[in-house]
PDB file of C-alpha atoms and ligand atoms in Angstrom:
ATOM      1  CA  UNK A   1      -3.855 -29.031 -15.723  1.00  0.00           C
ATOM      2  CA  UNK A   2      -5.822 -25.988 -14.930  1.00  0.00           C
ATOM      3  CA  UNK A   3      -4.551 -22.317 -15.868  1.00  0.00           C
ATOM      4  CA  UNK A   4      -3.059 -20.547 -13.427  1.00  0.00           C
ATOM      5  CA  UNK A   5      -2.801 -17.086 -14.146  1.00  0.00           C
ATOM      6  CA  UNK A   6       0.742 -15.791 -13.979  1.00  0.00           C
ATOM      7  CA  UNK A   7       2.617 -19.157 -13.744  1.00  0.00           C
ATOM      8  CA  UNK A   8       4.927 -19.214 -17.027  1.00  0.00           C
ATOM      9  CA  UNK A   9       5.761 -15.478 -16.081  1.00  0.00           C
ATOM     10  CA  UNK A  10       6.436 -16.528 -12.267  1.00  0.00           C
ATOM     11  CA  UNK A  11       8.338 -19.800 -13.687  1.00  0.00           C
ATOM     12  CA  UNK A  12      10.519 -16.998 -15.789  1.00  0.00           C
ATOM     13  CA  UNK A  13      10.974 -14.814 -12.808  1.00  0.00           C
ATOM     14  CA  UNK A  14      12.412 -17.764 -10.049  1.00  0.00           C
ATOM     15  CA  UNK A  15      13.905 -20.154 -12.486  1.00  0.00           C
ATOM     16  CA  UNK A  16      14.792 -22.226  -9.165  1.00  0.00           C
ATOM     17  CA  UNK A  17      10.929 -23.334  -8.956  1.00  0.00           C
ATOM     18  CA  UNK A  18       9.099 -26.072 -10.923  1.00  0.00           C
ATOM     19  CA  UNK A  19       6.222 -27.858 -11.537  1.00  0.00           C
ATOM     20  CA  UNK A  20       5.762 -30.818  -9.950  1.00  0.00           C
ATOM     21  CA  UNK A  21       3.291 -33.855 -10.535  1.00  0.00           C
ATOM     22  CA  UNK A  22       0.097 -33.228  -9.043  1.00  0.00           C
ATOM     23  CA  UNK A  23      -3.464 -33.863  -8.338  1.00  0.00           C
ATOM     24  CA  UNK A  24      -6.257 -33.175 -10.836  1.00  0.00           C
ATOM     25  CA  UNK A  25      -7.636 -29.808  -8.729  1.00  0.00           C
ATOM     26  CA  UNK A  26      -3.893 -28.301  -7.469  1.00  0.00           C
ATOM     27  CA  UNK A  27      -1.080 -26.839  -8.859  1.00  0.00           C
ATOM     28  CA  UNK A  28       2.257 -27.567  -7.059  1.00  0.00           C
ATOM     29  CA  UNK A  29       5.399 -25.706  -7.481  1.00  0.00           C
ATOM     30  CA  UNK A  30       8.360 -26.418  -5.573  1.00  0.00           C
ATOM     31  CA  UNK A  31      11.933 -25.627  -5.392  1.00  0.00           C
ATOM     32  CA  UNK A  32      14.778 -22.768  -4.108  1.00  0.00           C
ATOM     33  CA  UNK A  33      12.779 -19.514  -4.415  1.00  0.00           C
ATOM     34  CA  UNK A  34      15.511 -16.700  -4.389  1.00  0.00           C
ATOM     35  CA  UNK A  35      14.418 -12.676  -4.220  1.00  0.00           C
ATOM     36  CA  UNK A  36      16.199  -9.965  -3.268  1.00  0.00           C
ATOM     37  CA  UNK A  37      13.637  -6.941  -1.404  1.00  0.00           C
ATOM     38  CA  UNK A  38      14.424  -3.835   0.649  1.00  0.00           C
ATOM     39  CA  UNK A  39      12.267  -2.307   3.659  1.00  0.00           C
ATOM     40  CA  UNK A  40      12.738  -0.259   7.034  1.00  0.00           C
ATOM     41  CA  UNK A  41      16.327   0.652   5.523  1.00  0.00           C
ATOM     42  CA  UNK A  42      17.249  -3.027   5.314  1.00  0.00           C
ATOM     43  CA  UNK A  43      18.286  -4.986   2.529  1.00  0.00           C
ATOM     44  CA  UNK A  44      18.320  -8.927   1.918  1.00  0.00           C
ATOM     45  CA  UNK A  45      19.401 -11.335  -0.804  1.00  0.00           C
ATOM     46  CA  UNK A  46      18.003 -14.717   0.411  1.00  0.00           C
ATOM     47  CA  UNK A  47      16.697 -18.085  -1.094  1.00  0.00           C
ATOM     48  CA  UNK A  48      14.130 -20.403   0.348  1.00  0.00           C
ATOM     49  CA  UNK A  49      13.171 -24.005  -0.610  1.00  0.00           C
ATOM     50  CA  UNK A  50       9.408 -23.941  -1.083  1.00  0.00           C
ATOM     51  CA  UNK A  51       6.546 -25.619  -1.495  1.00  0.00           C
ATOM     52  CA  UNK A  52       3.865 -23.671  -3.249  1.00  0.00           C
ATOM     53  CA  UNK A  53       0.380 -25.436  -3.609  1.00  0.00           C
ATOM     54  CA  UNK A  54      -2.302 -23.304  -6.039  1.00  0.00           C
ATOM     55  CA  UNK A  55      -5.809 -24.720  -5.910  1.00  0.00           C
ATOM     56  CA  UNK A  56      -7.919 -24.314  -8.988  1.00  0.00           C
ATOM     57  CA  UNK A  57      -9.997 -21.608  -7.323  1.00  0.00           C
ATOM     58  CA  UNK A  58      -6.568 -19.050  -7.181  1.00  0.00           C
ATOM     59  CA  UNK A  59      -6.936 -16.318  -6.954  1.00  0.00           C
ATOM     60  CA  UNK A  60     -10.080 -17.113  -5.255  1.00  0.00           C
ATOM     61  CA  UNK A  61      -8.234 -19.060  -3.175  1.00  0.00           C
ATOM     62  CA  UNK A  62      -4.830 -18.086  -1.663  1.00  0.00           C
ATOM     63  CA  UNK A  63      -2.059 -20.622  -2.240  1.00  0.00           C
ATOM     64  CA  UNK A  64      -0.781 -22.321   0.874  1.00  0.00           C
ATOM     65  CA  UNK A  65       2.909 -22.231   1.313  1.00  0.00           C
ATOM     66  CA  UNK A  66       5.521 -24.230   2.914  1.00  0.00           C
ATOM     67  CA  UNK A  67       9.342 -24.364   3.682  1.00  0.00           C
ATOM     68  CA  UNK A  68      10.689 -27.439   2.931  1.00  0.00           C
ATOM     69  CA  UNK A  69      14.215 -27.285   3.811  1.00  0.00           C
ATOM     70  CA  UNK A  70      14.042 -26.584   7.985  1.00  0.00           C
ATOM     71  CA  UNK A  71      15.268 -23.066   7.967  1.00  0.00           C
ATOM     72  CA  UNK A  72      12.305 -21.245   8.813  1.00  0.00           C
ATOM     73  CA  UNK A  73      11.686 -22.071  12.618  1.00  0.00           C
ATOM     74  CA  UNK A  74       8.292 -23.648  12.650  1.00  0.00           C
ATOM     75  CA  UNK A  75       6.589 -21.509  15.403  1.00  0.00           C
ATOM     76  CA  UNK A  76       4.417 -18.447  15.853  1.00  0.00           C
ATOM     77  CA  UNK A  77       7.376 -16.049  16.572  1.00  0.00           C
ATOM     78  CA  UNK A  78       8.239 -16.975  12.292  1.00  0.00           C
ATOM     79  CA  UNK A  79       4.513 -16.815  11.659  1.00  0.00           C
ATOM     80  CA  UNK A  80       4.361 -20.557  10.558  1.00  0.00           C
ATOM     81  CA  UNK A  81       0.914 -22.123  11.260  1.00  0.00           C
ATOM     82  CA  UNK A  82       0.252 -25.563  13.192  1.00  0.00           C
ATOM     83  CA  UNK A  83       0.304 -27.672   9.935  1.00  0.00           C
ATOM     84  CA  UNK A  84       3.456 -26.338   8.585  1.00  0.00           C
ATOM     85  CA  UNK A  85       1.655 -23.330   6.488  1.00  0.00           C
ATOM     86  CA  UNK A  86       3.567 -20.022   6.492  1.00  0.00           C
ATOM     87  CA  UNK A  87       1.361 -17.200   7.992  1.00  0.00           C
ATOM     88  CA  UNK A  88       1.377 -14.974   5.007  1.00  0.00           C
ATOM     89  CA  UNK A  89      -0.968 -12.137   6.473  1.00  0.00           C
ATOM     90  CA  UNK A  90      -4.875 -12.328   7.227  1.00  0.00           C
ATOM     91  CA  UNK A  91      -7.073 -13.476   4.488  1.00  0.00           C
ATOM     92  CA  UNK A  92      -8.554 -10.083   3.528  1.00  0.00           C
ATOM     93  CA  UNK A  93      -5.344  -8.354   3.051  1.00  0.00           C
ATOM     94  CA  UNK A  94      -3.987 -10.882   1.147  1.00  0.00           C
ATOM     95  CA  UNK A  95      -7.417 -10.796  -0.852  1.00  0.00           C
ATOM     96  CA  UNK A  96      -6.802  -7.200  -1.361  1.00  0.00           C
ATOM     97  CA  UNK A  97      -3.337  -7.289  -2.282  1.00  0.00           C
ATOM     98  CA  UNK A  98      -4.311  -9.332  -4.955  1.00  0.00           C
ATOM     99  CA  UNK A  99      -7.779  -7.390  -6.294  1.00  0.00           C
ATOM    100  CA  UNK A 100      -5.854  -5.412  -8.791  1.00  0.00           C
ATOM    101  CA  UNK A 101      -3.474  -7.681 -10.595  1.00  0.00           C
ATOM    102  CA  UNK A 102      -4.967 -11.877  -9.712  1.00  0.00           C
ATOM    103  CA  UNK A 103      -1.896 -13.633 -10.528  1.00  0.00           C
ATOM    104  CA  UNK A 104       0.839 -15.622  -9.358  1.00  0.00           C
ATOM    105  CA  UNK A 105       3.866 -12.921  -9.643  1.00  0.00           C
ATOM    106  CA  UNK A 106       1.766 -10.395  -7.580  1.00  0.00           C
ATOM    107  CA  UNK A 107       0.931 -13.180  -5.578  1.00  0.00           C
ATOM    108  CA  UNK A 108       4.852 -13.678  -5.142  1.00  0.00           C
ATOM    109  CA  UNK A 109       5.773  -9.758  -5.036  1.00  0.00           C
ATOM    110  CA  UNK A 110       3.064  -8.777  -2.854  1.00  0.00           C
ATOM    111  CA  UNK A 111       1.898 -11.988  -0.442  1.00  0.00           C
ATOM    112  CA  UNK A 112       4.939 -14.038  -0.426  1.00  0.00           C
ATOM    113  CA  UNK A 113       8.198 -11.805  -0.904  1.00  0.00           C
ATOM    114  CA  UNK A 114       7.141  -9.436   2.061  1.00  0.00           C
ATOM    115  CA  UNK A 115       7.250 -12.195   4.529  1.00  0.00           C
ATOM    116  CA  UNK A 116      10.279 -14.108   3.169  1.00  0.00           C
ATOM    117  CA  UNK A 117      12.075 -10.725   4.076  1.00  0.00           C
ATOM    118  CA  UNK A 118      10.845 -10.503   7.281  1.00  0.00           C
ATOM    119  CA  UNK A 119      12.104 -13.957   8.298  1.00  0.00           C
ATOM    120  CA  UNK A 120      15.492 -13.221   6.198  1.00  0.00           C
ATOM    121  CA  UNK A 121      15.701 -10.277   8.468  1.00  0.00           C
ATOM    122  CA  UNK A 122      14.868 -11.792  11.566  1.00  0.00           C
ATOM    123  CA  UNK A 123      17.014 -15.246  11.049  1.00  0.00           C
ATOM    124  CA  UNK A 124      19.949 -12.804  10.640  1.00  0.00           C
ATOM    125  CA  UNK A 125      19.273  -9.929  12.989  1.00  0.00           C
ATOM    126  CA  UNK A 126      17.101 -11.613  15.491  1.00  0.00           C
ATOM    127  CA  UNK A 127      14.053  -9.407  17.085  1.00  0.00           C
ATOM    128  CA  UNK A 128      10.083  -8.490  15.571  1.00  0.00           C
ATOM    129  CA  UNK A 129       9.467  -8.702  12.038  1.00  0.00           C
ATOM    130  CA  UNK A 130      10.871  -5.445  10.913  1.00  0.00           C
ATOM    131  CA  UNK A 131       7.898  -4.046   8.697  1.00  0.00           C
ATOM    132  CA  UNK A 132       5.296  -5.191  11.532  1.00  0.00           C
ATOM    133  CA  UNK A 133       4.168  -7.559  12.562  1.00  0.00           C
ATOM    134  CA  UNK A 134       1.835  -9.925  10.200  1.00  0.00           C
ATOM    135  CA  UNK A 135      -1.914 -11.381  11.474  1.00  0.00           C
ATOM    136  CA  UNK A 136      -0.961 -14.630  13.236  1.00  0.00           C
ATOM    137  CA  UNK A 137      -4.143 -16.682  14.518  1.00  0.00           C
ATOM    138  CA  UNK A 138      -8.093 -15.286  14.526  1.00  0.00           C
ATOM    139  CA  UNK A 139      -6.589 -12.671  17.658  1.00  0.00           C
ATOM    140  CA  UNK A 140      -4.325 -11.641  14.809  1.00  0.00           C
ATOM    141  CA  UNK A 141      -6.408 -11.157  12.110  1.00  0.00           C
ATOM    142  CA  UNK A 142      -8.975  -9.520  13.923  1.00  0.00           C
ATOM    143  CA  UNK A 143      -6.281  -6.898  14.667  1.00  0.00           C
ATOM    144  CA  UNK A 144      -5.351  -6.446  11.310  1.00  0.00           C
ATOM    145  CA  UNK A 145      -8.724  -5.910  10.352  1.00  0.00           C
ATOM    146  CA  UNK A 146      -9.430  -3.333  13.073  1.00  0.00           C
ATOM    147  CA  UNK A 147      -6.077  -1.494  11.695  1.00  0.00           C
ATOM    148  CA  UNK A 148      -7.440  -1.986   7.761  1.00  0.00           C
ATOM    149  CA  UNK A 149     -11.146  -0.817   8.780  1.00  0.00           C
ATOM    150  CA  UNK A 150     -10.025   1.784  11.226  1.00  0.00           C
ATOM    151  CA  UNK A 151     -12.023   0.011  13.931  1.00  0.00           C
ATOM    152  CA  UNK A 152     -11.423  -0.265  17.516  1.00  0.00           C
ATOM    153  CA  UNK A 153     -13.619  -3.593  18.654  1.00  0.00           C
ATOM    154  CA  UNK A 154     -13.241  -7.307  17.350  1.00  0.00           C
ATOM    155  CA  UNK A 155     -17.260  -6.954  17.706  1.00  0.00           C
ATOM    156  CA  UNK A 156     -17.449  -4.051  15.246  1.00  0.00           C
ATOM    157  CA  UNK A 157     -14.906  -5.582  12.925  1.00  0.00           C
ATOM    158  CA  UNK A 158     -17.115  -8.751  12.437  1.00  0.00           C
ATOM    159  CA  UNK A 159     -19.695  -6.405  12.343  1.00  0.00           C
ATOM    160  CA  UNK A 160     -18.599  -5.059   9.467  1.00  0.00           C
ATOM    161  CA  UNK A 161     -17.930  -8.359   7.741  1.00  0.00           C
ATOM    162  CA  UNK A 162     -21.076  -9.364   7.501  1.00  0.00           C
ATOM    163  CA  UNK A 163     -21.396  -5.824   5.989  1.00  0.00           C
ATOM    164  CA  UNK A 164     -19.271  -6.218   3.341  1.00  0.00           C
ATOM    165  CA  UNK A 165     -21.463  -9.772   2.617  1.00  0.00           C
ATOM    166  CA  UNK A 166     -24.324  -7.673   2.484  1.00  0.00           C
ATOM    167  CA  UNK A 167     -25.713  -5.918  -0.923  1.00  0.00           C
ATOM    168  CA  UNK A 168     -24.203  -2.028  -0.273  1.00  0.00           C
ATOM    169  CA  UNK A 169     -27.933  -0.620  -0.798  1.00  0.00           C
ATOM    170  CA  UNK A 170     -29.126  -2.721   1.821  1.00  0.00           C
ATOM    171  CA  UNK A 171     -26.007  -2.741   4.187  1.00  0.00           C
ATOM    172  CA  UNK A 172     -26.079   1.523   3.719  1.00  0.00           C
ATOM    173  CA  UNK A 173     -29.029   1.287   5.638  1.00  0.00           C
ATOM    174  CA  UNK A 174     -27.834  -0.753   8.580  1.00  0.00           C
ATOM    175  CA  UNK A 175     -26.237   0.647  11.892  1.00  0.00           C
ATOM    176  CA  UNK A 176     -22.845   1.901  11.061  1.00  0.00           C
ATOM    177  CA  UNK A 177     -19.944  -0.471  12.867  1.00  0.00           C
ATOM    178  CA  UNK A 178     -17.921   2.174  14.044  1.00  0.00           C
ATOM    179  CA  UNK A 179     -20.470   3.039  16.752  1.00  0.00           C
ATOM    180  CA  UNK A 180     -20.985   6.893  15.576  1.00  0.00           C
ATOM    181  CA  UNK A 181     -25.411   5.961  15.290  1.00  0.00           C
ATOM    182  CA  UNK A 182     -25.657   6.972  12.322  1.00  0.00           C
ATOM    183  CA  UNK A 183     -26.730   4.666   9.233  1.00  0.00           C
ATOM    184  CA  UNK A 184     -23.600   3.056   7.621  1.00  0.00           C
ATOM    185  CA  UNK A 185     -24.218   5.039   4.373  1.00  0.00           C
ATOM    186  CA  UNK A 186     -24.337   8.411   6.311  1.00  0.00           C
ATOM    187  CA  UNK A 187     -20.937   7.708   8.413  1.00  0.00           C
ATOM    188  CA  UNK A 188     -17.362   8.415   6.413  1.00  0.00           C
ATOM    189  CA  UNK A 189     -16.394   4.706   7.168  1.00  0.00           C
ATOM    190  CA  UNK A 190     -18.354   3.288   4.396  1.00  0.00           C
ATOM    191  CA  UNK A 191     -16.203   4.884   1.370  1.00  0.00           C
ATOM    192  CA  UNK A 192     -13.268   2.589   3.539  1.00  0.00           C
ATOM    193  CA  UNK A 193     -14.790  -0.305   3.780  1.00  0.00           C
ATOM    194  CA  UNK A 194     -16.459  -0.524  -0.131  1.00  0.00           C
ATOM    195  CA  UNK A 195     -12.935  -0.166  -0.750  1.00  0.00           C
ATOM    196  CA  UNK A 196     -12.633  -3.896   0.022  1.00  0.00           C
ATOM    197  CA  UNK A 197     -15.766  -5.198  -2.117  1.00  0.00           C
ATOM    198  CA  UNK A 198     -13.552  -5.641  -4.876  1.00  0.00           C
ATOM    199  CA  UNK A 199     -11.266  -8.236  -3.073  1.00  0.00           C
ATOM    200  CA  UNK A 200     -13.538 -10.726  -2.910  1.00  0.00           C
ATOM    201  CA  UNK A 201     -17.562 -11.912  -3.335  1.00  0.00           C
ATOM    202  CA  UNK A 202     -20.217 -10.792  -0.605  1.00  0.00           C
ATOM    203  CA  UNK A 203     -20.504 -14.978   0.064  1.00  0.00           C
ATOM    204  CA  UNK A 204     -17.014 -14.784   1.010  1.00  0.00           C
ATOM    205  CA  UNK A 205     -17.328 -11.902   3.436  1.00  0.00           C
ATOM    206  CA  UNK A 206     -20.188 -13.648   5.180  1.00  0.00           C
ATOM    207  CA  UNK A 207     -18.437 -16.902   5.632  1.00  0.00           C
ATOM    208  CA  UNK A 208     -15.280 -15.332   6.296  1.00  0.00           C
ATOM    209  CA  UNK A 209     -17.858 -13.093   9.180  1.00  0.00           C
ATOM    210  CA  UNK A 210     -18.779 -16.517  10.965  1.00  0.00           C
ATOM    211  CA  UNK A 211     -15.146 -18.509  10.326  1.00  0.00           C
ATOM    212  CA  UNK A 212     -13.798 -15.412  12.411  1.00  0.00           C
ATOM    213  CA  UNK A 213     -16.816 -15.392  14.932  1.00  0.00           C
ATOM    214  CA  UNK A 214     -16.667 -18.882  15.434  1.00  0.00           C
ATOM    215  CA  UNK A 215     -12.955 -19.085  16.366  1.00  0.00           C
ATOM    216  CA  UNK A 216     -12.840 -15.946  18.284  1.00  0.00           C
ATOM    217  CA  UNK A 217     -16.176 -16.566  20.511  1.00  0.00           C
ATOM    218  CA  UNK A 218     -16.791 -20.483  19.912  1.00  0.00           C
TER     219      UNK A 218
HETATM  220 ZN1   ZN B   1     -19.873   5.448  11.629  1.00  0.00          ZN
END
């Protein structure tokens, strides 16, 4: 088995989830995942059957996550993907969430928790998501991006992807994405978006630049 950072300390912390038999490159974890989190003046105690599956990449990689017990509504309005994935939030801000502390209880606390209380929320009150709502789809992401990079155009946002998969010397020089005309390294946006080298490699960015593209415009 490979060695997931965080796992015995995340087996500690929801004593309801365990390892199950797997394949040679994954890590599955599965069982009643109970938390207890607080936002927008609400409070919820909840537990969740769950199906966690950690590729050997993590944190490279974000695990994909499933419900396994029906009582998550499997459609967009609960941020559940097509093939049964929960939406946990766009791949960058997951990425980011995770830069400072790679493991599997931040990937819990910060990825996974945070969306479990939305739906806990929203099975018992009904309405939105309560802390906002969460990139759903490559419309969706884009828009969280454009939020995170303080840009107003899909365009400029992949724009600045590609950016980000460029060497900063060389993508200072470039056209700045948020349309001011001045050189990226010149314009105030590019302390904001270096901010987001850290969460993952340049070849990420790029691919990540034409995965977007190609779903938006293809
Ligand atoms: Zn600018």
């Amino acid at each position: 088995m490979t060695k997931i950072d965080g796992l015995t300390e995340f087996l500690a912390d929801y004593p309801g989830m365990s390892l199950q038999p797997t394949r040679l490159s994954e890590t599955i974890i599965h069982g009643q995942f109970q938390f207890k989190a607080s936002g927008a003046g609400l409070t919820t105690k909840d537990i969740f059957e769950l199906e966690i599956q950690i590729n050997k990449r993590f944190p490279n990689e974000i695990p994909e996550v499933r419900e396994t017990a029906g009582k998550i509504p499997k459609t967009g309005d609960y941020h559940v993907n097509p093939d049964g994935t929960l939406c946990l939030g766009s791949h960058l801000r997951l990425k980011r969430a995770l830069a400072e502390t790679p493991n599997l209880v931040s990937f819990a606390e910060k990825c996974l928790v945070p969306y479990l209380f939305n739906v806990s929320i929203k099975l018992r009150d009904g309405g939105d998501f309560v802390t906002g709502e969460l990139a759903h789809g490559t419309v969706g992401i884009l828009h969280d991006y454009m939020e995170m990079f303080r840009l107003s155009d899909p365009i400029q946002v992949i724009y600045a992807l590609e950016l980000l998969g460029t060497k900063k010397r060389i993508a200072n020089k470039k056209p700045c994405p948020c349309g001011c005309r001045l050189r990226l390294g010149r314009c105030p946006i590019h302390h904001r978006l270096n901010i987001f080298r850290n969460a993952a490699p340049r070849s990420w960015f790029s691919k990540h630049a034409r995965d977007v593209e190609t779903r938006r415009f293809g």
